[in-house]
PDB file of C-alpha atoms in Angstrom:
ATOM      1  CA  ALA I   1     -16.073 -29.033  -4.451  1.00  0.00           C
ATOM      2  CA  GLN I   2     -17.791 -31.660  -2.385  1.00  0.00           C
ATOM      3  CA  SER I   3     -20.717 -30.464  -0.279  1.00  0.00           C
ATOM      4  CA  VAL I   4     -22.995 -32.187   2.181  1.00  0.00           C
ATOM      5  CA  THR I   5     -26.340 -30.843   3.349  1.00  0.00           C
ATOM      6  CA  GLN I   6     -28.302 -32.051   6.330  1.00  0.00           C
ATOM      7  CA  LEU I   7     -31.965 -31.129   6.266  1.00  0.00           C
ATOM      8  CA  GLY I   8     -33.175 -30.067   9.673  1.00  0.00           C
ATOM      9  CA  SER I   9     -30.862 -28.830  12.394  1.00  0.00           C
ATOM     10  CA  HIS I  10     -33.145 -30.314  15.082  1.00  0.00           C
ATOM     11  CA  VAL I  11     -35.241 -33.474  15.042  1.00  0.00           C
ATOM     12  CA  SER I  12     -37.429 -34.526  17.936  1.00  0.00           C
ATOM     13  CA  VAL I  13     -38.989 -37.980  18.295  1.00  0.00           C
ATOM     14  CA  SER I  14     -40.686 -40.006  20.980  1.00  0.00           C
ATOM     15  CA  GLU I  15     -38.983 -43.036  22.469  1.00  0.00           C
ATOM     16  CA  GLY I  16     -39.844 -46.047  20.296  1.00  0.00           C
ATOM     17  CA  ALA I  17     -40.593 -43.949  17.215  1.00  0.00           C
ATOM     18  CA  LEU I  18     -38.801 -44.067  13.881  1.00  0.00           C
ATOM     19  CA  VAL I  19     -35.713 -41.907  13.552  1.00  0.00           C
ATOM     20  CA  LEU I  20     -35.045 -40.340  10.138  1.00  0.00           C
ATOM     21  CA  LEU I  21     -32.161 -37.916   9.656  1.00  0.00           C
ATOM     22  CA  ARG I  22     -31.723 -36.545   6.152  1.00  0.00           C
ATOM     23  CA  CYS I  23     -28.519 -36.006   4.237  1.00  0.00           C
ATOM     24  CA  ASN I  24     -27.868 -34.995   0.647  1.00  0.00           C
ATOM     25  CA  TYR I  25     -24.495 -34.730  -1.015  1.00  0.00           C
ATOM     26  CA  SER I  26     -23.358 -32.830  -4.083  1.00  0.00           C
ATOM     27  CA  SER I  27     -23.736 -34.540  -7.424  1.00  0.00           C
ATOM     28  CA  SER I  28     -20.172 -35.843  -7.512  1.00  0.00           C
ATOM     29  CA  VAL I  29     -20.320 -39.055  -5.513  1.00  0.00           C
ATOM     30  CA  PRO I  30     -17.488 -39.205  -3.052  1.00  0.00           C
ATOM     31  CA  PRO I  31     -15.636 -42.474  -2.522  1.00  0.00           C
ATOM     32  CA  TYR I  32     -16.995 -42.633   1.004  1.00  0.00           C
ATOM     33  CA  LEU I  33     -20.078 -41.433   2.851  1.00  0.00           C
ATOM     34  CA  PHE I  34     -20.340 -41.524   6.616  1.00  0.00           C
ATOM     35  CA  TRP I  35     -22.587 -40.853   9.541  1.00  0.00           C
ATOM     36  CA  TYR I  36     -20.908 -39.812  12.782  1.00  0.00           C
ATOM     37  CA  VAL I  37     -22.456 -39.230  16.203  1.00  0.00           C
ATOM     38  CA  GLN I  38     -21.203 -36.741  18.763  1.00  0.00           C
ATOM     39  CA  TYR I  39     -22.199 -36.704  22.409  1.00  0.00           C
ATOM     40  CA  PRO I  40     -21.683 -33.517  24.434  1.00  0.00           C
ATOM     41  CA  ASN I  41     -18.022 -32.627  25.017  1.00  0.00           C
ATOM     42  CA  GLN I  42     -16.860 -35.712  23.183  1.00  0.00           C
ATOM     43  CA  GLY I  43     -15.248 -36.451  19.840  1.00  0.00           C
ATOM     44  CA  LEU I  44     -16.935 -37.997  16.838  1.00  0.00           C
ATOM     45  CA  GLN I  45     -17.827 -41.666  16.776  1.00  0.00           C
ATOM     46  CA  LEU I  46     -18.395 -43.481  13.498  1.00  0.00           C
ATOM     47  CA  LEU I  47     -21.907 -44.907  13.139  1.00  0.00           C
ATOM     48  CA  LEU I  48     -21.593 -46.337   9.651  1.00  0.00           C
ATOM     49  CA  LYS I  49     -19.872 -45.857   6.315  1.00  0.00           C
ATOM     50  CA  TYR I  50     -20.747 -46.382   2.661  1.00  0.00           C
ATOM     51  CA  THR I  51     -17.966 -47.590   0.390  1.00  0.00           C
ATOM     52  CA  SER I  52     -19.935 -48.685  -2.721  1.00  0.00           C
ATOM     53  CA  ALA I  53     -20.039 -52.339  -1.655  1.00  0.00           C
ATOM     54  CA  ALA I  54     -23.754 -52.166  -0.813  1.00  0.00           C
ATOM     55  CA  THR I  55     -26.360 -49.432  -0.987  1.00  0.00           C
ATOM     56  CA  LEU I  56     -27.920 -50.331   2.377  1.00  0.00           C
ATOM     57  CA  VAL I  57     -25.401 -49.939   5.129  1.00  0.00           C
ATOM     58  CA  LYS I  58     -25.895 -51.179   8.673  1.00  0.00           C
ATOM     59  CA  GLY I  59     -24.100 -49.515  11.520  1.00  0.00           C
ATOM     60  CA  ILE I  60     -23.834 -49.637  15.264  1.00  0.00           C
ATOM     61  CA  ASN I  61     -26.680 -49.200  17.739  1.00  0.00           C
ATOM     62  CA  GLY I  62     -29.330 -50.305  15.236  1.00  0.00           C
ATOM     63  CA  PHE I  63     -28.784 -47.472  12.762  1.00  0.00           C
ATOM     64  CA  GLU I  64     -28.720 -47.941   9.022  1.00  0.00           C
ATOM     65  CA  ALA I  65     -28.471 -45.725   5.971  1.00  0.00           C
ATOM     66  CA  GLU I  66     -29.355 -46.153   2.329  1.00  0.00           C
ATOM     67  CA  PHE I  67     -27.324 -44.697  -0.505  1.00  0.00           C
ATOM     68  CA  LYS I  68     -29.559 -43.476  -3.338  1.00  0.00           C
ATOM     69  CA  LYS I  69     -27.568 -42.162  -6.240  1.00  0.00           C
ATOM     70  CA  SER I  70     -30.638 -40.965  -8.157  1.00  0.00           C
ATOM     71  CA  GLU I  71     -31.607 -38.761  -5.218  1.00  0.00           C
ATOM     72  CA  THR I  72     -28.033 -37.950  -4.118  1.00  0.00           C
ATOM     73  CA  SER I  73     -29.149 -38.928  -0.623  1.00  0.00           C
ATOM     74  CA  PHE I  74     -27.766 -40.899   2.291  1.00  0.00           C
ATOM     75  CA  HIS I  75     -30.467 -40.709   4.962  1.00  0.00           C
ATOM     76  CA  LEU I  76     -29.974 -42.279   8.386  1.00  0.00           C
ATOM     77  CA  THR I  77     -32.728 -44.316   9.998  1.00  0.00           C
ATOM     78  CA  LYS I  78     -33.430 -46.324  13.111  1.00  0.00           C
ATOM     79  CA  PRO I  79     -36.725 -48.173  13.576  1.00  0.00           C
ATOM     80  CA  SER I  80     -37.122 -47.450  17.265  1.00  0.00           C
ATOM     81  CA  ALA I  81     -35.503 -44.562  19.117  1.00  0.00           C
ATOM     82  CA  HIS I  82     -33.941 -44.962  22.553  1.00  0.00           C
ATOM     83  CA  MET I  83     -33.270 -42.207  25.039  1.00  0.00           C
ATOM     84  CA  SER I  84     -29.555 -42.946  24.651  1.00  0.00           C
ATOM     85  CA  ASP I  85     -29.737 -41.953  20.957  1.00  0.00           C
ATOM     86  CA  ALA I  86     -30.049 -38.289  21.908  1.00  0.00           C
ATOM     87  CA  ALA I  87     -26.957 -36.641  20.439  1.00  0.00           C
ATOM     88  CA  GLU I  88     -25.783 -34.642  17.429  1.00  0.00           C
ATOM     89  CA  TYR I  89     -25.402 -36.501  14.156  1.00  0.00           C
ATOM     90  CA  PHE I  90     -23.155 -35.527  11.270  1.00  0.00           C
ATOM     91  CA  CYS I  91     -23.236 -36.741   7.701  1.00  0.00           C
ATOM     92  CA  SER I  92     -19.985 -36.470   5.775  1.00  0.00           C
ATOM     93  CA  GLY I  93     -18.367 -37.277   2.467  1.00  0.00           C
ATOM     94  CA  GLY I  94     -14.771 -38.392   2.296  1.00  0.00           C
ATOM     95  CA  THR I  95     -11.966 -38.559  -0.211  1.00  0.00           C
ATOM     96  CA  SER I  96      -9.718 -41.550  -0.740  1.00  0.00           C
ATOM     97  CA  TYR I  97      -7.157 -40.029   1.621  1.00  0.00           C
ATOM     98  CA  GLY I  98      -9.466 -39.146   4.502  1.00  0.00           C
ATOM     99  CA  LYS I  99     -10.384 -35.524   3.972  1.00  0.00           C
ATOM    100  CA  LEU I 100     -13.983 -35.245   5.178  1.00  0.00           C
ATOM    101  CA  THR I 101     -16.605 -32.657   4.326  1.00  0.00           C
ATOM    102  CA  PHE I 102     -19.259 -32.491   7.022  1.00  0.00           C
ATOM    103  CA  GLY I 103     -22.840 -31.346   7.028  1.00  0.00           C
ATOM    104  CA  GLN I 104     -24.011 -28.828   9.584  1.00  0.00           C
ATOM    105  CA  GLY I 105     -25.242 -31.471  11.989  1.00  0.00           C
ATOM    106  CA  THR I 106     -28.668 -32.540  13.285  1.00  0.00           C
ATOM    107  CA  ILE I 107     -29.447 -32.564  16.981  1.00  0.00           C
ATOM    108  CA  LEU I 108     -31.691 -35.501  17.856  1.00  0.00           C
ATOM    109  CA  THR I 109     -33.903 -35.186  20.910  1.00  0.00           C
ATOM    110  CA  VAL I 110     -35.751 -38.226  22.218  1.00  0.00           C
ATOM    111  CA  HIS I 111     -38.791 -37.700  24.437  1.00  0.00           C
ATOM    112  CA  PRO I 112     -39.977 -40.330  26.902  1.00  0.00           C
TER     113      PRO I 112
ATOM    114  CA  ASP V   1      -5.216 -49.520  21.338  1.00  0.00           C
ATOM    115  CA  THR V   2      -5.552 -46.456  23.520  1.00  0.00           C
ATOM    116  CA  GLY V   3      -7.306 -44.307  20.920  1.00  0.00           C
ATOM    117  CA  VAL V   4      -6.450 -40.783  19.808  1.00  0.00           C
ATOM    118  CA  SER V   5      -5.383 -38.597  22.692  1.00  0.00           C
ATOM    119  CA  GLN V   6      -5.536 -34.796  22.732  1.00  0.00           C
ATOM    120  CA  ASN V   7      -4.373 -32.319  25.309  1.00  0.00           C
ATOM    121  CA  PRO V   8      -5.120 -30.025  26.838  1.00  0.00           C
ATOM    122  CA  ARG V   9      -8.847 -30.727  26.733  1.00  0.00           C
ATOM    123  CA  HIS V  10      -9.653 -27.138  27.557  1.00  0.00           C
ATOM    124  CA  LYS V  11      -7.651 -23.963  27.149  1.00  0.00           C
ATOM    125  CA  ILE V  12      -8.707 -20.461  28.080  1.00  0.00           C
ATOM    126  CA  THR V  13      -6.423 -17.710  26.915  1.00  0.00           C
ATOM    127  CA  LYS V  14      -6.366 -13.974  26.390  1.00  0.00           C
ATOM    128  CA  ARG V  15      -6.408 -12.458  22.939  1.00  0.00           C
ATOM    129  CA  GLY V  16      -2.935 -12.139  21.530  1.00  0.00           C
ATOM    130  CA  GLN V  17      -1.437 -15.090  23.378  1.00  0.00           C
ATOM    131  CA  ASN V  18      -0.034 -18.191  21.696  1.00  0.00           C
ATOM    132  CA  VAL V  19      -1.469 -21.635  22.337  1.00  0.00           C
ATOM    133  CA  THR V  20      -0.350 -25.122  21.396  1.00  0.00           C
ATOM    134  CA  PHE V  21      -2.371 -28.318  21.215  1.00  0.00           C
ATOM    135  CA  ARG V  22      -0.967 -31.806  21.067  1.00  0.00           C
ATOM    136  CA  CYS V  23      -2.381 -34.916  19.440  1.00  0.00           C
ATOM    137  CA  ASP V  24      -1.174 -38.470  19.908  1.00  0.00           C
ATOM    138  CA  PRO V  25      -2.647 -40.714  17.218  1.00  0.00           C
ATOM    139  CA  ILE V  26      -3.256 -44.440  17.338  1.00  0.00           C
ATOM    140  CA  SER V  27       0.222 -45.908  17.166  1.00  0.00           C
ATOM    141  CA  GLU V  28      -0.021 -47.801  13.882  1.00  0.00           C
ATOM    142  CA  HIS V  29      -1.792 -44.959  12.027  1.00  0.00           C
ATOM    143  CA  ASN V  30       0.411 -42.980   9.695  1.00  0.00           C
ATOM    144  CA  ARG V  31      -2.169 -40.384   8.680  1.00  0.00           C
ATOM    145  CA  LEU V  32      -3.133 -37.594  11.049  1.00  0.00           C
ATOM    146  CA  TYR V  33      -5.743 -34.892  10.532  1.00  0.00           C
ATOM    147  CA  TRP V  34      -6.740 -31.654  12.245  1.00  0.00           C
ATOM    148  CA  TYR V  35     -10.284 -30.312  12.086  1.00  0.00           C
ATOM    149  CA  ARG V  36     -11.923 -27.269  13.658  1.00  0.00           C
ATOM    150  CA  GLN V  37     -15.479 -27.216  14.932  1.00  0.00           C
ATOM    151  CA  THR V  38     -17.269 -24.042  15.902  1.00  0.00           C
ATOM    152  CA  LEU V  39     -20.516 -23.946  17.836  1.00  0.00           C
ATOM    153  CA  GLY V  40     -23.456 -25.223  15.822  1.00  0.00           C
ATOM    154  CA  GLN V  41     -21.362 -26.276  12.850  1.00  0.00           C
ATOM    155  CA  GLY V  42     -19.864 -29.450  11.523  1.00  0.00           C
ATOM    156  CA  PRO V  43     -16.117 -29.947  11.720  1.00  0.00           C
ATOM    157  CA  GLU V  44     -14.016 -28.285   9.015  1.00  0.00           C
ATOM    158  CA  PHE V  45     -10.829 -29.748   7.615  1.00  0.00           C
ATOM    159  CA  LEU V  46      -7.642 -27.859   8.470  1.00  0.00           C
ATOM    160  CA  THR V  47      -4.740 -30.052   7.454  1.00  0.00           C
ATOM    161  CA  TYR V  48      -3.409 -33.579   7.244  1.00  0.00           C
ATOM    162  CA  PHE V  49      -0.128 -35.469   7.455  1.00  0.00           C
ATOM    163  CA  GLN V  50       1.091 -38.665   5.901  1.00  0.00           C
ATOM    164  CA  ASN V  51       3.836 -39.655   8.328  1.00  0.00           C
ATOM    165  CA  GLU V  52       5.820 -36.449   8.892  1.00  0.00           C
ATOM    166  CA  ALA V  53       4.827 -34.804   5.607  1.00  0.00           C
ATOM    167  CA  GLN V  54       2.085 -32.185   5.657  1.00  0.00           C
ATOM    168  CA  LEU V  55       0.279 -32.917   2.408  1.00  0.00           C
ATOM    169  CA  GLU V  56      -2.663 -30.527   2.411  1.00  0.00           C
ATOM    170  CA  LYS V  57      -3.613 -27.329   4.191  1.00  0.00           C
ATOM    171  CA  SER V  58      -6.996 -25.647   4.094  1.00  0.00           C
ATOM    172  CA  ARG V  59      -7.355 -21.958   3.364  1.00  0.00           C
ATOM    173  CA  LEU V  60      -8.814 -21.797   6.903  1.00  0.00           C
ATOM    174  CA  LEU V  61      -5.296 -22.343   8.179  1.00  0.00           C
ATOM    175  CA  SER V  62      -4.052 -18.756   8.218  1.00  0.00           C
ATOM    176  CA  ASP V  63      -0.387 -17.896   8.680  1.00  0.00           C
ATOM    177  CA  ARG V  64      -1.000 -17.647  12.429  1.00  0.00           C
ATOM    178  CA  PHE V  65      -1.603 -21.406  12.476  1.00  0.00           C
ATOM    179  CA  SER V  66       1.153 -23.960  12.175  1.00  0.00           C
ATOM    180  CA  ALA V  67       0.988 -27.712  12.469  1.00  0.00           C
ATOM    181  CA  GLU V  68       3.866 -30.111  12.753  1.00  0.00           C
ATOM    182  CA  ARG V  69       4.339 -33.819  13.049  1.00  0.00           C
ATOM    183  CA  PRO V  70       8.004 -34.459  13.752  1.00  0.00           C
ATOM    184  CA  LYS V  71       9.081 -38.063  13.240  1.00  0.00           C
ATOM    185  CA  GLY V  72       5.585 -38.968  12.076  1.00  0.00           C
ATOM    186  CA  SER V  73       4.242 -39.651  15.546  1.00  0.00           C
ATOM    187  CA  PHE V  74       2.480 -37.010  17.632  1.00  0.00           C
ATOM    188  CA  SER V  75       1.414 -33.703  16.145  1.00  0.00           C
ATOM    189  CA  THR V  76       1.161 -30.161  17.467  1.00  0.00           C
ATOM    190  CA  LEU V  77      -1.095 -27.361  16.335  1.00  0.00           C
ATOM    191  CA  GLU V  78       0.076 -23.904  17.336  1.00  0.00           C
ATOM    192  CA  ILE V  79      -1.981 -20.751  17.070  1.00  0.00           C
ATOM    193  CA  GLN V  80      -0.063 -17.497  17.389  1.00  0.00           C
ATOM    194  CA  ARG V  81      -1.568 -14.168  18.407  1.00  0.00           C
ATOM    195  CA  THR V  82      -4.934 -15.709  19.128  1.00  0.00           C
ATOM    196  CA  GLU V  83      -8.112 -13.891  18.194  1.00  0.00           C
ATOM    197  CA  GLN V  84     -11.623 -14.331  19.552  1.00  0.00           C
ATOM    198  CA  GLY V  85     -12.615 -15.926  16.253  1.00  0.00           C
ATOM    199  CA  ASP V  86     -10.206 -18.767  16.988  1.00  0.00           C
ATOM    200  CA  SER V  87     -12.478 -19.979  19.779  1.00  0.00           C
ATOM    201  CA  ALA V  88     -13.522 -23.465  18.723  1.00  0.00           C
ATOM    202  CA  MET V  89     -13.058 -27.158  19.343  1.00  0.00           C
ATOM    203  CA  TYR V  90      -9.933 -28.478  17.632  1.00  0.00           C
ATOM    204  CA  LEU V  91     -10.303 -32.113  16.708  1.00  0.00           C
ATOM    205  CA  CYS V  92      -7.539 -34.499  15.805  1.00  0.00           C
ATOM    206  CA  ALA V  93      -8.081 -37.759  13.956  1.00  0.00           C
ATOM    207  CA  SER V  94      -5.899 -40.530  12.632  1.00  0.00           C
ATOM    208  CA  SER V  95      -6.221 -43.331  10.110  1.00  0.00           C
ATOM    209  CA  LEU V  96      -4.297 -46.003   8.321  1.00  0.00           C
ATOM    210  CA  GLY V  97      -2.470 -44.730   5.272  1.00  0.00           C
ATOM    211  CA  ARG V  98      -1.979 -45.434   1.608  1.00  0.00           C
ATOM    212  CA  GLY V  99      -3.001 -48.934   0.582  1.00  0.00           C
ATOM    213  CA  GLN V 100      -4.524 -49.665   3.967  1.00  0.00           C
ATOM    214  CA  TYR V 101      -7.059 -46.882   4.282  1.00  0.00           C
ATOM    215  CA  THR V 102     -10.469 -48.328   5.143  1.00  0.00           C
ATOM    216  CA  GLY V 103     -12.375 -45.080   5.035  1.00  0.00           C
ATOM    217  CA  GLU V 104     -12.468 -44.689   8.788  1.00  0.00           C
ATOM    218  CA  LEU V 105     -11.026 -41.829  10.782  1.00  0.00           C
ATOM    219  CA  PHE V 106     -10.650 -42.196  14.528  1.00  0.00           C
ATOM    220  CA  PHE V 107     -11.262 -38.946  16.347  1.00  0.00           C
ATOM    221  CA  GLY V 108      -9.933 -37.719  19.656  1.00  0.00           C
ATOM    222  CA  GLU V 109     -12.153 -35.952  22.169  1.00  0.00           C
ATOM    223  CA  GLY V 110     -10.941 -32.556  21.060  1.00  0.00           C
ATOM    224  CA  SER V 111      -9.286 -29.531  22.585  1.00  0.00           C
ATOM    225  CA  ARG V 112     -11.635 -26.674  23.315  1.00  0.00           C
ATOM    226  CA  LEU V 113     -10.131 -23.204  22.966  1.00  0.00           C
ATOM    227  CA  THR V 114     -11.741 -20.122  24.454  1.00  0.00           C
ATOM    228  CA  VAL V 115     -10.140 -16.779  23.616  1.00  0.00           C
ATOM    229  CA  LEU V 116     -11.191 -13.930  25.906  1.00  0.00           C
TER     230      LEU V 116
END
């Protein structure tokens, strides 16, 4: 069965610093990999998705993620954090019909 | 495109009562999904529909849970004889279907259930 692991339930950075949120998936590569963001009391918003077209995926709000098959990783990065990036981030793997398996989530805190 | 709509947004009920949540997907989407999210966890898949057909159900969906999607439009998720462990956010999502699926699910804002 597909599994997704996010390393670190909380990440804290200073405004302007690099953001790195880690995600590893089980050895069977799913057709799709995603990063979603969730703000308090809201639904999930898609940040970016990997569909095998390119290993470096660019998303919204300056985020990007790199698919590394050898490391079974799909880490999310942003060069410079903004206060508005504070939220919970979820990595997920998806089947060809939309069933998603989510990681446990990482809460990002941005300090001024 | 008005997005995925869920209601009610919040529901507080007493243990043993029945509750029903409704989801209206994006109009041209023929796939609809239900997920459950408990505090501090990622969402977990419950079930999904292709048009009106329920094609997969998770083992999390006990016999107290039933989901329907009559006529392939809106969907309802009913929980009978609620238990405190049912307290969670219930998320609905929709997507394009077979042959058109782009890998993207569009999520509603969720229905939060609190069972006292």
